[in-house]
Coordinates of C-alpha atoms in Angstrom, one line a residue:
X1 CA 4.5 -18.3 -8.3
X2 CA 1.0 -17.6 -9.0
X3 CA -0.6 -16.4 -12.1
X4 CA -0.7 -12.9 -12.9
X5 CA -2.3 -10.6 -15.9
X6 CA -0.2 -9.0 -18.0
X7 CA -0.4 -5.8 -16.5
X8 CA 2.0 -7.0 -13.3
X9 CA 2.9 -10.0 -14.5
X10 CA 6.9 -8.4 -14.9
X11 CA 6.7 -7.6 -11.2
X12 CA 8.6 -9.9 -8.7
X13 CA 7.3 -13.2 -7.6
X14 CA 6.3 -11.7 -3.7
X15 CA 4.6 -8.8 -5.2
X16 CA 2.8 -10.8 -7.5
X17 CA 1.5 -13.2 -5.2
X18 CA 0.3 -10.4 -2.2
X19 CA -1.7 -9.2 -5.3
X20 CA -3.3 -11.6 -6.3
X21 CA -4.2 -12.0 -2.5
X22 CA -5.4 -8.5 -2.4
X23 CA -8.0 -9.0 -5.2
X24 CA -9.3 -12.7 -4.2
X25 CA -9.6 -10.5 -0.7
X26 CA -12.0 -7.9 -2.6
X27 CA -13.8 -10.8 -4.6
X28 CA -15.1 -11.9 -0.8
X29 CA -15.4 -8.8 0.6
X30 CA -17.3 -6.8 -2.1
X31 CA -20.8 -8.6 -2.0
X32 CA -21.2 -8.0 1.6
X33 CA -21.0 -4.1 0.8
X34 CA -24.2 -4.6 -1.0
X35 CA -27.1 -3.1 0.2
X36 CA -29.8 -5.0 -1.0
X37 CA -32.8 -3.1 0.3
X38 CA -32.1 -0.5 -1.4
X39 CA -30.1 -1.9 -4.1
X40 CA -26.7 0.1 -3.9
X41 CA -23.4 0.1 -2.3
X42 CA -23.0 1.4 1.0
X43 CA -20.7 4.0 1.9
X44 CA -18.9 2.5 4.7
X45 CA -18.3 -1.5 6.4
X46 CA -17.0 -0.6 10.0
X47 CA -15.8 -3.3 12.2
X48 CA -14.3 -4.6 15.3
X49 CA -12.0 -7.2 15.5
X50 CA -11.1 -8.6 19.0
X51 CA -10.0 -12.1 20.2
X52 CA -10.2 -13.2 16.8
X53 CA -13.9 -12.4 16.2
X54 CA -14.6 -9.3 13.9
X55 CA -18.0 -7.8 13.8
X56 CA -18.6 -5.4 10.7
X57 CA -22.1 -3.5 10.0
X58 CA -22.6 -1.2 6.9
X59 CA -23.1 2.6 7.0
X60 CA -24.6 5.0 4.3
X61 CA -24.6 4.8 0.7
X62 CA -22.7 6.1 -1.8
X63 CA -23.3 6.6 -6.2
X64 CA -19.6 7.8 -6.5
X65 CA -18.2 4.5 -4.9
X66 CA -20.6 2.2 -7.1
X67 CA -19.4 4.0 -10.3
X68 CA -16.4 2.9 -8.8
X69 CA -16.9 -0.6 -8.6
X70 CA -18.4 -0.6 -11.8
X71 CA -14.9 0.6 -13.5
X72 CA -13.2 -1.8 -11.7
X73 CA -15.0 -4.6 -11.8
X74 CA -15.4 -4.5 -15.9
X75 CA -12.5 -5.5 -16.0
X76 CA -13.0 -9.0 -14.6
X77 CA -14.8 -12.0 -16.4
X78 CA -18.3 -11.2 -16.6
X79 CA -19.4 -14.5 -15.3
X80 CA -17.9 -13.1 -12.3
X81 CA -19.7 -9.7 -11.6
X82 CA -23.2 -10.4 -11.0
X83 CA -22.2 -12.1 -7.2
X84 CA -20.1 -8.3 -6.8
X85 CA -22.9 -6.3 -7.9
X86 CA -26.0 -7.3 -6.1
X87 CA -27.1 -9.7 -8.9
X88 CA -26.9 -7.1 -11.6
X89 CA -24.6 -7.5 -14.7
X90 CA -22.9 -4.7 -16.1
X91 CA -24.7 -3.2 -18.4
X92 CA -27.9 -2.9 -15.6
X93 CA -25.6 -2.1 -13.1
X94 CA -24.4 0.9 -15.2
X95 CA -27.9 1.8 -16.0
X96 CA -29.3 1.8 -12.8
X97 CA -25.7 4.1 -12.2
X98 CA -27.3 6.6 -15.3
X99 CA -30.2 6.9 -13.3
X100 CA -29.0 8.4 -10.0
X101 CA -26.6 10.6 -12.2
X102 CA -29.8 12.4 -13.5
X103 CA -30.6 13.5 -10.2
X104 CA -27.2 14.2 -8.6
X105 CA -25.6 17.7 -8.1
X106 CA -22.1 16.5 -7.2
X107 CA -19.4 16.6 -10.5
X108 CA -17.4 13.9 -9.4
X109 CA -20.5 11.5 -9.1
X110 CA -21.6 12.7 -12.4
X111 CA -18.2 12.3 -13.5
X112 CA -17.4 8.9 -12.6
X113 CA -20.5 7.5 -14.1
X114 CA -20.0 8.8 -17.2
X115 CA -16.6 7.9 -17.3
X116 CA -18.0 3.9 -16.4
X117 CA -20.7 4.3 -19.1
X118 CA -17.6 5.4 -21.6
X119 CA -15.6 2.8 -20.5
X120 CA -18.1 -0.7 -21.5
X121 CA -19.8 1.4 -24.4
X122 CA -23.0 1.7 -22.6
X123 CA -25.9 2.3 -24.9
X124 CA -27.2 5.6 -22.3
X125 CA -23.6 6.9 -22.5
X126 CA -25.0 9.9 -24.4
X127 CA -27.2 10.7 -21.9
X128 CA -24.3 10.3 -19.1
X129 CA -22.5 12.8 -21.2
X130 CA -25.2 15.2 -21.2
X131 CA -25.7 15.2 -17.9
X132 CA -21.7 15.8 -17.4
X133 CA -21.7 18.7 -20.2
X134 CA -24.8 20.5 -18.5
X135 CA -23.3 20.2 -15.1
X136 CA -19.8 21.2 -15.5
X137 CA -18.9 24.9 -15.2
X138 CA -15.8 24.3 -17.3
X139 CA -14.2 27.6 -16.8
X140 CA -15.0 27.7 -12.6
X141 CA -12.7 26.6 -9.9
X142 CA -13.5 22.8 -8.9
X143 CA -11.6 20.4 -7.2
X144 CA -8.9 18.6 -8.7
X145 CA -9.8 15.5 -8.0
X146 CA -13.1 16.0 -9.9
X147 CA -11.4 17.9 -12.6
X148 CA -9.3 15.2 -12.8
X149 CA -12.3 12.6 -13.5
X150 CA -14.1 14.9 -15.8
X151 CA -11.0 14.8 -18.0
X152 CA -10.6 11.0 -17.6
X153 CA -14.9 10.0 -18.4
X154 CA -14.3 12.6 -21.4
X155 CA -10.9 10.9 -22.9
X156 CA -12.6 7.7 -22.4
X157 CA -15.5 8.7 -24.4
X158 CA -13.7 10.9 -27.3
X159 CA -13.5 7.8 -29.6
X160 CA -17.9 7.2 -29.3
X161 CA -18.8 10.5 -28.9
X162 CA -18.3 14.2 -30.1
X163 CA -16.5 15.8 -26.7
X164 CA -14.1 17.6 -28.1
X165 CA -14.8 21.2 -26.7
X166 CA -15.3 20.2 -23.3
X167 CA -12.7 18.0 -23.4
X168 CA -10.0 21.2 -24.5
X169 CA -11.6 23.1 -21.6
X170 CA -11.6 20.4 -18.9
X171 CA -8.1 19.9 -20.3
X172 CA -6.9 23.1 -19.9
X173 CA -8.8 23.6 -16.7
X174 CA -6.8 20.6 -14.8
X175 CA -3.1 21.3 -16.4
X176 CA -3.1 25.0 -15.7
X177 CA -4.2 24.7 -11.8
X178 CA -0.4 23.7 -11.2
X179 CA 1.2 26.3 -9.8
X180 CA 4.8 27.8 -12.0
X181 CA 7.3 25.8 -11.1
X182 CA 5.4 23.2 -9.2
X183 CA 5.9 19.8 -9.3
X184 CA 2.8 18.9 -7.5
X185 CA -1.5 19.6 -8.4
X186 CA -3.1 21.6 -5.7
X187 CA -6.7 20.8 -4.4
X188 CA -8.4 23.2 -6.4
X189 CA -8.0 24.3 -9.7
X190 CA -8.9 27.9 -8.9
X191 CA -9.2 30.1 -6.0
X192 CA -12.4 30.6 -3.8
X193 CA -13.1 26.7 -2.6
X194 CA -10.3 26.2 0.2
X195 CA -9.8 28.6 2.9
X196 CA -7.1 30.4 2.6
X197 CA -4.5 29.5 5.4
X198 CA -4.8 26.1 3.9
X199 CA -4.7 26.5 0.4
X200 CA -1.0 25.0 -0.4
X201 CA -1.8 21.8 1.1
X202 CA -2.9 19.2 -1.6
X203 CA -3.4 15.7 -0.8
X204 CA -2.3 12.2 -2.1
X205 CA -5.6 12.1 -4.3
X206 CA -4.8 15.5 -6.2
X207 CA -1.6 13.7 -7.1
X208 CA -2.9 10.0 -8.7
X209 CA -6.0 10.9 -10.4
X210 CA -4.2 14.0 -12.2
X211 CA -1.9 11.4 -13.3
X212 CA -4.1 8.8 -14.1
X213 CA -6.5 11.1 -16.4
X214 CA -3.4 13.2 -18.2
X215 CA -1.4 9.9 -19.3
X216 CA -5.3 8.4 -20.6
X217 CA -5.8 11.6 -22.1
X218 CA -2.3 10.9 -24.0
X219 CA -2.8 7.8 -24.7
X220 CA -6.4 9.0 -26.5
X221 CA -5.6 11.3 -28.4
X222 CA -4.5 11.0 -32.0
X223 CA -0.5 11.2 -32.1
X224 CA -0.6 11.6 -28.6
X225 CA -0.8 14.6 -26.3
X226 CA 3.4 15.4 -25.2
X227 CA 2.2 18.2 -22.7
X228 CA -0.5 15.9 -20.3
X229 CA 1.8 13.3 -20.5
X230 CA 5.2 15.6 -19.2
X231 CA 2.7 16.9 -16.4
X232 CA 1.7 13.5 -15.5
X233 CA 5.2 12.1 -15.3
X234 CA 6.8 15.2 -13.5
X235 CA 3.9 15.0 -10.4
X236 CA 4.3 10.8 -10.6
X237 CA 8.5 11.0 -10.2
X238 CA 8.1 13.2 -7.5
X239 CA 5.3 11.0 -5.2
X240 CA 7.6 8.4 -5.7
X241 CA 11.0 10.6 -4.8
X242 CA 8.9 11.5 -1.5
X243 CA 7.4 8.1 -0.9
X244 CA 8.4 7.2 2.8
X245 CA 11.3 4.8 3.7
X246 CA 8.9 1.9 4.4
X247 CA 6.8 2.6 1.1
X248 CA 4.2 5.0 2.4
X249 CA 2.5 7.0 0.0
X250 CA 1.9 10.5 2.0
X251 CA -0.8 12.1 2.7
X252 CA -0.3 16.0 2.2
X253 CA 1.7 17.6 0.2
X254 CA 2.8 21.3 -0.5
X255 CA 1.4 22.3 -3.9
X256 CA 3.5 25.1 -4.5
X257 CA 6.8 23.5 -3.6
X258 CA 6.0 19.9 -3.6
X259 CA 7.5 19.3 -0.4
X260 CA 5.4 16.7 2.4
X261 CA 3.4 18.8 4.8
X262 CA 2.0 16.1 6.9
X263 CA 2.4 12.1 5.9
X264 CA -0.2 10.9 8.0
X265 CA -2.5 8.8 7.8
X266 CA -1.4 6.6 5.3
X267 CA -4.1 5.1 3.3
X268 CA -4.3 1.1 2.7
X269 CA -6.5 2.5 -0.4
X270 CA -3.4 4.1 -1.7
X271 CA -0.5 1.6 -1.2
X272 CA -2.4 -1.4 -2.6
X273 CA -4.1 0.7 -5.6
X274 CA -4.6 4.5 -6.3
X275 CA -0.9 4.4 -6.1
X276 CA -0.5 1.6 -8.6
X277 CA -3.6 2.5 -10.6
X278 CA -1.7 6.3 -11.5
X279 CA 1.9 4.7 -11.9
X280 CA 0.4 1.7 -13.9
X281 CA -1.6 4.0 -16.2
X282 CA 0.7 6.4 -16.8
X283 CA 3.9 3.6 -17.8
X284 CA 1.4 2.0 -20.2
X285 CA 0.4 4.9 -21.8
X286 CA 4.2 6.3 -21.9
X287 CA 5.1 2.7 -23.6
X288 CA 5.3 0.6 -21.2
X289 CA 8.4 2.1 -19.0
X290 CA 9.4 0.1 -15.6
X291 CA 10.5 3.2 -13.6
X292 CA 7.8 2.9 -11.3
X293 CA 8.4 -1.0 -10.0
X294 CA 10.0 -0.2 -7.2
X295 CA 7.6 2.4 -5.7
X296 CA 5.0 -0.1 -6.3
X297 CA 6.4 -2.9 -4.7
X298 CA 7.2 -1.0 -1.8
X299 CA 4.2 0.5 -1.5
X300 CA 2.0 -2.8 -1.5
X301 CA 4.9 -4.5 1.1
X302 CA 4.1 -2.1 3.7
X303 CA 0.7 -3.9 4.1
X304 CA 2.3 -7.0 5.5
X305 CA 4.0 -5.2 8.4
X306 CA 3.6 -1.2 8.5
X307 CA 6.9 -0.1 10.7
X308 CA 4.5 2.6 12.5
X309 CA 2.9 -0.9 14.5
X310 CA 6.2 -2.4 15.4
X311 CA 5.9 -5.6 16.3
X312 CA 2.5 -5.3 17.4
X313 CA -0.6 -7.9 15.8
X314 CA -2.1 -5.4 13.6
X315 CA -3.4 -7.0 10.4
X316 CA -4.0 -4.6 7.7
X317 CA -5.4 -7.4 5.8
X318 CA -8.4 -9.5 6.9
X319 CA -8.5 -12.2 4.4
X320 CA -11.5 -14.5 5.4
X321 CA -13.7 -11.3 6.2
X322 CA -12.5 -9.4 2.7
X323 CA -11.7 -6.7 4.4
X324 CA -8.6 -4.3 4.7
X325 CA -8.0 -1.9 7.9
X326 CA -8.3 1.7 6.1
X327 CA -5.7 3.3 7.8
X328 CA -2.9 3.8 10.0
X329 CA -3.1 7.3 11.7
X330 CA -1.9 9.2 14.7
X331 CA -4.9 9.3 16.9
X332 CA -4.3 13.2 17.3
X333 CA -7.2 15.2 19.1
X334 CA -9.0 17.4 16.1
X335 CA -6.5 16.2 13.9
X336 CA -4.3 19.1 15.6
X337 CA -0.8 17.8 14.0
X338 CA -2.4 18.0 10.5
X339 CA -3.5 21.9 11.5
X340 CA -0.2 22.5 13.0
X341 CA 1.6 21.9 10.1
X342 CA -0.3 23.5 7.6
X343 CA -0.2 26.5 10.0
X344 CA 3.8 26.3 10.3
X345 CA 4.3 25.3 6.4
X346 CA 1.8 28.6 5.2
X347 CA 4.2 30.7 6.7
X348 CA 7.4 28.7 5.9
X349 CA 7.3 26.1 3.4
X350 CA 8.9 23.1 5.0
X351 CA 8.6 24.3 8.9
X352 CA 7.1 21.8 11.2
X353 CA 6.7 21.1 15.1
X354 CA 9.0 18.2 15.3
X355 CA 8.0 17.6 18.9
X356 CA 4.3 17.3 18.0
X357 CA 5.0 14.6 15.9
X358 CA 6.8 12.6 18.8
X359 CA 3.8 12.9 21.0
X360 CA 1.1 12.0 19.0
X361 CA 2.5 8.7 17.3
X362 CA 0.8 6.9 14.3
X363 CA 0.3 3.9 16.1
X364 CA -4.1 4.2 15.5
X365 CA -5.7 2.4 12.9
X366 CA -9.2 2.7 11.1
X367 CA -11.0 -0.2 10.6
X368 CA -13.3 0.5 8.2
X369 CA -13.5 -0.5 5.1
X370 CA -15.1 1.0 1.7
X371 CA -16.5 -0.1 -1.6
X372 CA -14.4 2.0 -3.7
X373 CA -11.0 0.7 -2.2
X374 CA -11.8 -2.9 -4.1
X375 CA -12.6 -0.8 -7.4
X376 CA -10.2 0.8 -7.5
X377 CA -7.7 -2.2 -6.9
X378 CA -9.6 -4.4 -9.4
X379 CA -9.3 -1.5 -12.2
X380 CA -5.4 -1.3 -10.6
X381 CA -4.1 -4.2 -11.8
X382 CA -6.7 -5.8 -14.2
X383 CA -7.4 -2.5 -16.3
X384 CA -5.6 -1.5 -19.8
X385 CA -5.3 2.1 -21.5
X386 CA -7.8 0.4 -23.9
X387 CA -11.1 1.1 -23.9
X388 CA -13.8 -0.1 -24.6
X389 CA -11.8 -3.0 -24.3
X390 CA -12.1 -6.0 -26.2
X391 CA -13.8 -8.9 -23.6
X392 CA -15.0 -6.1 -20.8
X393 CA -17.5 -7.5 -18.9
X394 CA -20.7 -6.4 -19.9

């Protein structure tokens, strides 16, 4: 068995081992997301692989995936980080992050770099906060997933700076979008941002970063915070209670019954690490509870064989090329099975077109590949609760 951090080092022997392959994976295919020219990540690495030979070009750029990177890879040895980041070691990475937050109009950018500022203790985290506290609306409808980071980058920075009132209201904002008697986080916190005949549908994202960002807020605040953490807990037991028979993590859910409205695609990006990030964050913060190992293993073995391909040579996992295939999918015209089930489940929760689902099979996958998918799986399984932490790279 091969070494593991503390974090997954109770895990089983195979899991351990696939992870550790996951992250030396990212270590090799991070730099080559680098843009140089321009000196930021990209948004996108799309390739082709055929007869053996892949051929991968970048597209776009993207501040919300670098802050990304940044909170994961702080958590590695800092020796290590300047080859990830384009040179750059933390602390100048970060900076040059502070920099394009000032001219951003997009809260979850905003959010995320404050939130990587908070995490190392960066010296312009005062002015990342700024920036956050003049941006965010507070008492407007956003979407969840940004709501959710807003409360994580303020919980983060509540022990070096004075946050308190817009941390209550950010708070409040995310734990009172759930709908009564929901198990589940919608996609908004509020109405007037999703269409209407679509507005029960929330996604796999809405689910982990809530969870993530209520059990840090616990875990931050002084005697604890019993309400974030029961939210957080009730949405992660019921992921996990709808998690496919091969370890999927879903892709949309019913927010007001928490029911699955359409599983596909599935996500590499979730299995190896927004699924473990949430369920890791929130058992360290609850003390360390092991209800969640199962789920996680499962979720990170269906990367060695998804059951959608068969028997069919479809590596999800490009080792040499550090690169992971970003999805299986259905291959569906207009995505028309994910519109006719959220037309079918509006009018009765639960009610699909099982034929639909027989004809367009998910037996497509997406190989691309983005930045954010190795951040997150290095903050995953290398990250702690506690931050700053002692040792982050800087």
């Amino acid at each position: 068995m091969t070494s593991a951090p503390a974090r997954y080092v109770h895990l089983d022997g195979e899991t351990i081992d696939l992870t550790n392959r996951l992250l030396a994976l990212a270590s090799r295919g991070l730099p080559t997301m680098y843009r140089t020219e321009t000196d930021e990540f990209a948004f996108t690495r799309v390739f082709t692989a055929e007869n053996g030979l892949v051929s991968a070009h970048l597209s776009g750029t993207s501040l919300r995936y670098a802050a990304i990177v940044a909170l994961g890879v702080a958590w590695l040895p800092a020796d290590q980080v300047p080859a990830l980041l384009g040179g750059h070691d933390l602390e100048k990475f970060v900076a040059l992050l502070v920099d394009r937050q000032a001219t951003s109009s997009n809260l979850g950018d905003i959010a995320l770099v404050a939130w990587a500022a908070a995490q190392i203790g960066h010296p312009r985290l005062p002015e990342a906060l700024e920036r956050l506290r003049a941006f965010d609306r507070r008492t407007a409808a956003e979407y969840v997933v940004e709501a959710s980071w807003v409360v994580a980058a303020l919980a983060t920075a509540r022990k070096q700076a004075d946050v308190e009132d817009h941390l209550a209201a950010a708070r409040r904002r995310l734990l009172d979008s759930v709908r009564p008697g929901s198990p589940l986080f919608p996609h908004a916190t509020g109405p007037g941002l999703v269409k209407p005949y679509r507005d029960h549908v929330a996604c796999f994202a809405d689910q982990v970063y809530p969870i993530q960002a209520l059990a840090r807020l616990h875990h931050s605040a002084d005697g604890g915070d019993a309400e974030a953490l029961q939210a957080a807990r009730t949405t992660a037991e019921q992921i996990c209670r709808l998690q496919g028979p091969d370890g999927q993590w879903w892709w949309h859910y019913d927010a007001r019954t928490g029911g699955v409205v359409e599983g596909y695609p599935v996500y590499t990006v979730h299995q190896h690490a927004m699924g473990p990030m949430a369920l890791l964050d929130l058992a360290e913060a609850a003390g360390g509870i092991t209800d969640f190992d199962e789920p996680i293993r499962k979720g990170l073995l269906w990367l060695l064989g998804p059951a959608e391909l068969g028997d069919t040579e479809n590596p999800m996992l490009l080792d040499d090329e550090g690169l992971t295939v970003r999805k299986v999918f259905r291959g569906d015209p207009r995505k028309i099975v994910r519109a006719a089930h959220t037309v079918t489940t509006r009018a009765r929760s639960g009610l699909k077109l099982s034929v639909i689902d027989r004809v367009y099979k998910p037996l497509s996958l997406d190989r691309e590949c983005r930045p954010y998918e190795f951040g997150w799986l290095y903050f995953a399984w290398l990250a702690s609760v506690e931050v700053p932490a002692e040792g982050i790279a800087r």
